[in-house]
Short mmCIF file of C-alpha atoms in Angstrom, two decimals:
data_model
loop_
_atom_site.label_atom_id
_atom_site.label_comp_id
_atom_site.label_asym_id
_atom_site.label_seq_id
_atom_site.Cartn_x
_atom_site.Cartn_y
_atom_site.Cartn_z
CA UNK C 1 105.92 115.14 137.60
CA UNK C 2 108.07 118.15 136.15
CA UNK C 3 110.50 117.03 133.09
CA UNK C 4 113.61 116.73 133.76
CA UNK C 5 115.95 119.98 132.77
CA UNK C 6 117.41 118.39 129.64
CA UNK C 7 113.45 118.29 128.10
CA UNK C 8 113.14 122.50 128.90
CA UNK C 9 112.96 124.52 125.93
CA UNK C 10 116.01 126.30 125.01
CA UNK C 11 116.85 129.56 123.46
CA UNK C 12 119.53 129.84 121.12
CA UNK C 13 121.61 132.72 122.56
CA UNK C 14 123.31 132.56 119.06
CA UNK C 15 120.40 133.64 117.38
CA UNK C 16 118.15 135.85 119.70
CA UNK C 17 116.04 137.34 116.91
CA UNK C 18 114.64 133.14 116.79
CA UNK C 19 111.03 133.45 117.96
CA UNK C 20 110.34 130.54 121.06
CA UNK C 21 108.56 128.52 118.49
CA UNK C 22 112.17 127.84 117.02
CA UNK C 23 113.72 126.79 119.90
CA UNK C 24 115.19 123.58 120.70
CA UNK C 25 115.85 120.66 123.53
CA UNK C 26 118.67 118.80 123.92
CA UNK C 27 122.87 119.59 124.40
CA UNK C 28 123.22 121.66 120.83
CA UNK C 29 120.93 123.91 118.51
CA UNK C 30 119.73 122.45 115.06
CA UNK C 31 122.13 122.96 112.54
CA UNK C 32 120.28 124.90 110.58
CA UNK C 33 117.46 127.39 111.22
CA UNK C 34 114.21 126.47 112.32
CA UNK C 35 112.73 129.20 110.07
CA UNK C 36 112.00 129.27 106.59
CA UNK C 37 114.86 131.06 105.22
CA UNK C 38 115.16 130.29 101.51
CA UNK C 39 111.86 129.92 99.37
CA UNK C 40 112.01 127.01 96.05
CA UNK C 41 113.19 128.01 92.61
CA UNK C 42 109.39 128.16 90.69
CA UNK C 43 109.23 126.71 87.25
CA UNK C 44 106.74 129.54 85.90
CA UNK C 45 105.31 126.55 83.40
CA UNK C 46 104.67 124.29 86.76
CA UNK C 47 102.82 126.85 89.25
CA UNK C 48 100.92 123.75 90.24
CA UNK C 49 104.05 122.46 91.70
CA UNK C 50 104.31 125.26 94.55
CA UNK C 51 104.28 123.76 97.73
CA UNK C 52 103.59 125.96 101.42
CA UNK C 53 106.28 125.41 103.89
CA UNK C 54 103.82 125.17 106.30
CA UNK C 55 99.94 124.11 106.41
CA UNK C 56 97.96 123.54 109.51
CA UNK C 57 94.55 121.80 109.61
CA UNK C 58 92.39 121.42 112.99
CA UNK C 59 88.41 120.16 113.80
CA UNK C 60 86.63 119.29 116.09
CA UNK C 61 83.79 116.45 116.73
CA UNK C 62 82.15 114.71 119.29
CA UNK C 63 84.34 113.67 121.50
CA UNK C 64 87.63 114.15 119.99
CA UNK C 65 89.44 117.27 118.76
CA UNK C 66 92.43 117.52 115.58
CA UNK C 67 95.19 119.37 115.37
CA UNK C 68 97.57 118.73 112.22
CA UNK C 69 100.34 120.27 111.24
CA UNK C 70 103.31 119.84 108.21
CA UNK C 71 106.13 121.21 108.06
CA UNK C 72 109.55 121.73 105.77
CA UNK C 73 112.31 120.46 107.26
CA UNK C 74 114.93 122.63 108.48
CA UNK C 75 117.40 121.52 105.67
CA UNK C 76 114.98 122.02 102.62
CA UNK C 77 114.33 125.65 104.19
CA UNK C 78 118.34 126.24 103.90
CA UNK C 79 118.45 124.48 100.51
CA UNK C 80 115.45 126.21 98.92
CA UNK C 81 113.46 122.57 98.45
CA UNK C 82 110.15 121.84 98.35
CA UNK C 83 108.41 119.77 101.12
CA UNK C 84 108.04 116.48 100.67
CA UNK C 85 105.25 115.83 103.18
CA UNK C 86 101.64 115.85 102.06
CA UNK C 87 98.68 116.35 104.81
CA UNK C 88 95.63 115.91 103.80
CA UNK C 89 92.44 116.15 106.38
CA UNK C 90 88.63 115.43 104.71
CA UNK C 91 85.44 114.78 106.11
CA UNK C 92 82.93 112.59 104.38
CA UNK C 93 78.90 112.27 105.27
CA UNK C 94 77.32 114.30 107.64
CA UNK C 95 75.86 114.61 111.17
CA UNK C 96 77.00 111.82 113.03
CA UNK C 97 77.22 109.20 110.44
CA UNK C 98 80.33 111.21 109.02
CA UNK C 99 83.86 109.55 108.48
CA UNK C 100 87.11 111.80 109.22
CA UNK C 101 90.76 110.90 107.38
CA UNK C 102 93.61 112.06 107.89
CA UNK C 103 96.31 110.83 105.38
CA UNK C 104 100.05 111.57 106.26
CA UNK C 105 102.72 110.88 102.77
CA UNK C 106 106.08 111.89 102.77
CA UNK C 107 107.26 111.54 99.07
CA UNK C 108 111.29 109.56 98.50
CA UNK C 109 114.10 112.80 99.06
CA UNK C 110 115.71 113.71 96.45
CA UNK C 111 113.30 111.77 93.50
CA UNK C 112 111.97 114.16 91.05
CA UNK C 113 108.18 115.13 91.78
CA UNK C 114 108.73 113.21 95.43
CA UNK C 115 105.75 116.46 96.87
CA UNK C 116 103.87 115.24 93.70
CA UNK C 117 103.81 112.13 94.56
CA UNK C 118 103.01 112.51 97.92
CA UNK C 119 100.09 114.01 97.64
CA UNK C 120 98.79 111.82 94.92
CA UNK C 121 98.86 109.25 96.97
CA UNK C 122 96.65 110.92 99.74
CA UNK C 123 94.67 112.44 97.02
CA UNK C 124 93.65 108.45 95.78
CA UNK C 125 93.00 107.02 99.73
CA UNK C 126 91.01 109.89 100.15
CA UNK C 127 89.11 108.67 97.08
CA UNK C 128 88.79 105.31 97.52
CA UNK C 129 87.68 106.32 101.20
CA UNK C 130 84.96 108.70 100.63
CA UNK C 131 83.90 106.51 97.75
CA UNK C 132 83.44 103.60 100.30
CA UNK C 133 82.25 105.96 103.45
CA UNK C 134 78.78 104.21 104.34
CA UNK C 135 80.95 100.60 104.70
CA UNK C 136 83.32 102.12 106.06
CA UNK C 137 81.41 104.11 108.46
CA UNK C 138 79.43 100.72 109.37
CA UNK C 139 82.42 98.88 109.90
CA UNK C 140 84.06 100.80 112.38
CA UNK C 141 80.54 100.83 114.12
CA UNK C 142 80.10 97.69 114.45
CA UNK C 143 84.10 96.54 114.94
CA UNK C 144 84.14 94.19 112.21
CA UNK C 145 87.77 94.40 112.15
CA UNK C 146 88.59 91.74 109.40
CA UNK C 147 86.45 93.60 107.04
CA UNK C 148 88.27 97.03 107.53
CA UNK C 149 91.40 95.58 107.54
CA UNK C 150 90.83 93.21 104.24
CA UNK C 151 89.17 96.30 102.64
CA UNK C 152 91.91 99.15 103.67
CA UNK C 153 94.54 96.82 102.33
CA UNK C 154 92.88 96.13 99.08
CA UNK C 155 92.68 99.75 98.53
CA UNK C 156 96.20 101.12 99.50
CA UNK C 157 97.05 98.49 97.03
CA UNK C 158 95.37 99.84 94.12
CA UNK C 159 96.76 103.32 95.38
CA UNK C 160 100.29 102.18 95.18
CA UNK C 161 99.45 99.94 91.84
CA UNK C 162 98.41 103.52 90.27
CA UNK C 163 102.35 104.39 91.40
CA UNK C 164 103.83 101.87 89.56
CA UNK C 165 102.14 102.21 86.26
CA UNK C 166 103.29 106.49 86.64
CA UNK C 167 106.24 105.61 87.32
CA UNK C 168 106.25 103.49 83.97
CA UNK C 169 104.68 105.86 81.81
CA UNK C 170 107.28 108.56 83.12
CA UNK C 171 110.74 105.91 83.21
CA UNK C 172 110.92 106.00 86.48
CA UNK C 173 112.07 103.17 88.72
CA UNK C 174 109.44 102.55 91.07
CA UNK C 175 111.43 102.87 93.85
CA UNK C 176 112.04 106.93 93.15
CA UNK C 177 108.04 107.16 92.76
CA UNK C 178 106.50 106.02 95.67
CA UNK C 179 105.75 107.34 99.22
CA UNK C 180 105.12 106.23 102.29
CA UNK C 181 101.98 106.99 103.85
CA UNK C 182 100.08 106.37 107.08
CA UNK C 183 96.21 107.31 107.89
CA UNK C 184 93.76 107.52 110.15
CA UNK C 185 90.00 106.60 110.30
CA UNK C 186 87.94 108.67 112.69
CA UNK C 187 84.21 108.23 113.18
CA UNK C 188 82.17 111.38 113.77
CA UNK C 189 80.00 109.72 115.94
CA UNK C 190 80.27 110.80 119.60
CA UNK C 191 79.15 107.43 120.94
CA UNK C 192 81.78 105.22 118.85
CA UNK C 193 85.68 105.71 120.30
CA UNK C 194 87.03 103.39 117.68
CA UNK C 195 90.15 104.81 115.72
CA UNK C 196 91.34 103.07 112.83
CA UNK C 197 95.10 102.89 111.28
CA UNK C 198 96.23 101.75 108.40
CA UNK C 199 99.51 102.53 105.99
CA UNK C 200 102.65 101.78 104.28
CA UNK C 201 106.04 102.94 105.00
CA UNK C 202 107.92 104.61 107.47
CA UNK C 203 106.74 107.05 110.47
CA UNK C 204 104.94 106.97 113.38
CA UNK C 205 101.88 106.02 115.29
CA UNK C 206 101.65 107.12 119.46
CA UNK C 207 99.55 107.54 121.95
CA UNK C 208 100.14 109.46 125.05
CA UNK C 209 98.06 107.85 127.99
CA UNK C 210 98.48 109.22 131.68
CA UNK C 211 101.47 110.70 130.58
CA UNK C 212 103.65 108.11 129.11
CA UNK C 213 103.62 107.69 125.32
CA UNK C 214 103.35 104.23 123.89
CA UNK C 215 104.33 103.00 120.42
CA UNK C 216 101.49 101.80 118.94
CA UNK C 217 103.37 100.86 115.58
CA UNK C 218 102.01 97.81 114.17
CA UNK C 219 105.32 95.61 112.86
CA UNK C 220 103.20 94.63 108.97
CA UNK C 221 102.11 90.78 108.96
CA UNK C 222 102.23 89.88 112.73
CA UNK C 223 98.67 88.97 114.28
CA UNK C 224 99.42 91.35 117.37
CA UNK C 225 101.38 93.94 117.18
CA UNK C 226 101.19 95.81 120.43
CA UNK C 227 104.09 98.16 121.15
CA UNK C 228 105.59 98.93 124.63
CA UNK C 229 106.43 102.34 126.00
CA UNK C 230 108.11 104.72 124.10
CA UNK C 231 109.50 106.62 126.82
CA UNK C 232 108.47 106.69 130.48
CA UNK C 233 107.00 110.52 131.28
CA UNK C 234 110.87 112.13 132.65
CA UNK C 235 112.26 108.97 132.40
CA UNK C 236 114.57 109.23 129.05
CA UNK C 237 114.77 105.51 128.84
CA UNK C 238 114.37 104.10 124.68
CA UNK C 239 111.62 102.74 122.60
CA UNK C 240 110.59 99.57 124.10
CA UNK C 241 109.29 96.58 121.15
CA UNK C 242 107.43 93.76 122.73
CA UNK C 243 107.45 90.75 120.46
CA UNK C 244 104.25 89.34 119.05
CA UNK C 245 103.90 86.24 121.48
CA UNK C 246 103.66 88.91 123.95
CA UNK C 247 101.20 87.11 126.26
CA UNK C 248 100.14 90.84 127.99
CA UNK C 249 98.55 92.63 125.39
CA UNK C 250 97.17 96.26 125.00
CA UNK C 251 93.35 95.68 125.93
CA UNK C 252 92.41 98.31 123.71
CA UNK C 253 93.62 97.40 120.51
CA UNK C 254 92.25 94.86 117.93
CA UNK C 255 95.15 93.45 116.42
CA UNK C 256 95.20 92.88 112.61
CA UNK C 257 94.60 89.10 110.68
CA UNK C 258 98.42 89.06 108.65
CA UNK C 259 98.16 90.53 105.20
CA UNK C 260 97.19 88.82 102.08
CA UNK C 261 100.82 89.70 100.81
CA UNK C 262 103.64 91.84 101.74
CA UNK C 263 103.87 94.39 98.30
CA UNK C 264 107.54 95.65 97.29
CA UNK C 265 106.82 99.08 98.85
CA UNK C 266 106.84 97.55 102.33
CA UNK C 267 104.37 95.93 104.59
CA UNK C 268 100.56 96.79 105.14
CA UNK C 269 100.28 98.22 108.91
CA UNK C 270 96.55 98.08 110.37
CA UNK C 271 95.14 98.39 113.79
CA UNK C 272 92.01 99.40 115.33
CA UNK C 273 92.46 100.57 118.88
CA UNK C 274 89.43 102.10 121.37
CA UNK C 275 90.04 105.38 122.72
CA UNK C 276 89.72 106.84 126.45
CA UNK C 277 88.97 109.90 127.72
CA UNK C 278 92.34 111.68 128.14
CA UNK C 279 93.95 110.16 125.54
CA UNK C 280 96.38 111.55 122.29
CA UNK C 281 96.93 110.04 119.88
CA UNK C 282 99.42 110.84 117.46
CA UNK C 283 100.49 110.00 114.09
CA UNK C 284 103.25 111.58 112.19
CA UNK C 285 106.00 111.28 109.42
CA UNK C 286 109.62 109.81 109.88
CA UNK C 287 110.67 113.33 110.62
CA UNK C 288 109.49 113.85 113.62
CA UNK C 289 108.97 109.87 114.83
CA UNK C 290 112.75 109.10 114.81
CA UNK C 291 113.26 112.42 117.10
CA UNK C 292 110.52 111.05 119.28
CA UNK C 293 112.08 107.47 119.30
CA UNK C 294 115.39 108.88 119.62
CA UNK C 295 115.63 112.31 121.80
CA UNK C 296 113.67 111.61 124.80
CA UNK C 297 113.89 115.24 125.64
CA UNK C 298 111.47 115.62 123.12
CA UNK C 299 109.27 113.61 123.91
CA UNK C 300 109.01 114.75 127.29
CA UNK C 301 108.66 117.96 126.14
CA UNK C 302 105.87 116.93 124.22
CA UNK C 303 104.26 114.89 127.06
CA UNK C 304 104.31 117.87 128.90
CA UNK C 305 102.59 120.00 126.29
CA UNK C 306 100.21 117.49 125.45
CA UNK C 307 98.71 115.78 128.18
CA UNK C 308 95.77 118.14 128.91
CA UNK C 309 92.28 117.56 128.98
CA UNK C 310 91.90 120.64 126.36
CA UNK C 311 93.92 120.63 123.02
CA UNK C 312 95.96 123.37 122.28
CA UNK C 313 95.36 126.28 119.09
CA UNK C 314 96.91 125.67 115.90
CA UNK C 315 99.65 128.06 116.59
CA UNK C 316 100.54 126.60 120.29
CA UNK C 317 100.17 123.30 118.21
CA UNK C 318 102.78 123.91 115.27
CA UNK C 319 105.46 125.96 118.18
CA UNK C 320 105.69 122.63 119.77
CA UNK C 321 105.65 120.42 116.51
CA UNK C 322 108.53 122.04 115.48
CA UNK C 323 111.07 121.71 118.71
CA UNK C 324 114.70 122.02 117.52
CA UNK C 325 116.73 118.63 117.91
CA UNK C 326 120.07 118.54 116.36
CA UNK C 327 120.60 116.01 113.87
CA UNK C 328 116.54 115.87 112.85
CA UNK C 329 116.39 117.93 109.74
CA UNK C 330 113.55 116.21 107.98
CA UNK C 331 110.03 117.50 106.81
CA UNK C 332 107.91 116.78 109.99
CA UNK C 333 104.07 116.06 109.72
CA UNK C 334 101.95 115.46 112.37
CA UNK C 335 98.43 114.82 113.00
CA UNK C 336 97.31 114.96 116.92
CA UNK C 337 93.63 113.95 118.37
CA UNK C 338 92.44 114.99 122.27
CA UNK C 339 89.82 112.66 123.60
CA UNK C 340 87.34 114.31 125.37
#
């Protein structure tokens, strides 16, 4: 089924120099360019503090294929900012007993260090992950859920507790140094679909199924947290929330056991769901999640782009991560995987 006309890429007759990966759906063009315009003001003492506008990471294995992508938002290009979104992509182990994760931070706007502490916070999963890769690894294999769960939460803890005490050392309230952060699990292994996320914070986690995407957001504490539709392929309706009694639930997901505590950063979010062939699954910042919940233009346009049985390049994949919508300024960071 074609999109409807609303989801077709426009061109911004304004600006015709704007190359189609900075155009735009809906009624109006972005406020402000889609290209990088204006580049950070560089302390020369703090060179460690330069930040890309724009990274892109991609692999492939077994039966599933990454793309990832982060970007500056639109506004920090016209204000000269650093991005605040961190992507980080590693691979621990080898051969088919290797452990993928992808971590996804977007630091607090306008807190001093908020890239900083972004990607400290990916930098510490990351370590706490690969330290832990065999359990891990065995774990997912053998869908012992309450261990994964228990054992993901334990250590995003100790990744935020490593927050706090910076953000004492430096006299910082804790609320200007943290981030939130969302990550994915993905086993190497051709023969195990399983895909495991876990995180703190806001953003997004969706999964594009006969194309229709789904929220798969898991609401922190509730035993099953299954989400509805986001929006129907064409259809433009709004994000759908089905409440946790819900007595129809995704067959494909393992919901999480409620968390040992809710910490003052926010709740811990957790779910392992199985894979099929044809699916995409996609988890991203705030920046481009509330665009997704709330312009269904783009999501159809990204429905459209995305439901194929072969991913797309890294540069097809970034020209449609960063659509235009007016109104969605934010740093946008997303990480995609194709299932073979």
């Amino acid at each position: 089924m074609p999109p409807p006309p609303e989801a077709a890429l426009r061109a911004d007759p304004a600006r015709p120099w704007r190359a189609a990966a900075a155009s735009y759906v809906g009624d109006e063009p972005p406020t402000y360019e889609t290209e990088p315009t204006t580049l950070p003001v560089t302390d020369p003492q703090e060179l460690r503090d330069v930040v890309p506008d724009t990274v892109l990471e991609g692999a492939r294995y077994g039966t599933l294929t990454l793309r990832a992508a982060s970007l500056r938002g639109d506004a920090a290009r016209y204000r000269g900012e650093l991005r605040r979104d961190a992507l980080f992509a590693v691979r621990f182990g080898t051969g088919d007993s290797a452990l993928l994760l992808v971590a996804v931070a977007s630091g607090q706007r306008a807190a001093p260090g908020a890239h900083r502490v972004a990607r400290e916070l990916c930098e510490w999963i990351a370590g706490a992950v690969g330290s832990n890769q065999l359990r891990l690894t065995e774990d997912i294999h053998t869908a012992n859920r309450g261990a994964l769960s228990s054992g993901l939460h334990r250590l995003t803890d100790r990744a935020y507790g490593r927050l706090r005490a910076g953000a004492t050392v430096r006299g910082l309230a804790p609320a200007d140094h943290t981030a939130s952060v969302r990550c994915l699990l993905l086993p190497a292994h051709p023969a195990c679909r399983t895909r495991v996320f876990f995180g703190v914070g806001d953003g997004g986690l969706f999964r594009l199924r006969d194309g229709v995407w789904q929220d798969l957001e898991p609401d922190g504490g509730e035993r099953d947290a299954v989400g509805g539709p986001v929006i129907g392929y064409g259809s433009g309706r709004p994000p759908v929330r089905r409440p946790s009694h819900d007595p129809d639930p995704d067959p494909d997901s393992e919901p999480a056991p409620p968390p040992e505590s809710e910490p003052v950063h926010g709740p811990f979010r957790f779910r392992a769901s199985v894979a099929r062939p044809g699916d995409t699954l996609l988890l991203c910042s705030a920046g481009l999640a509330d665009p997704m919940r709330g312009e269904a233009a783009l999501a159809n346009r990204l429905a459209e782009r995305w439901d194929t049985a072969e991913a797309p390049g890294l540069a097809a994949f970034l020209a449609d991560a960063q659509t235009g919508v007016k109104g969605y300024a934010d740093d946008r960071t997303a990480a995609a995987v194709w299932e073979a």
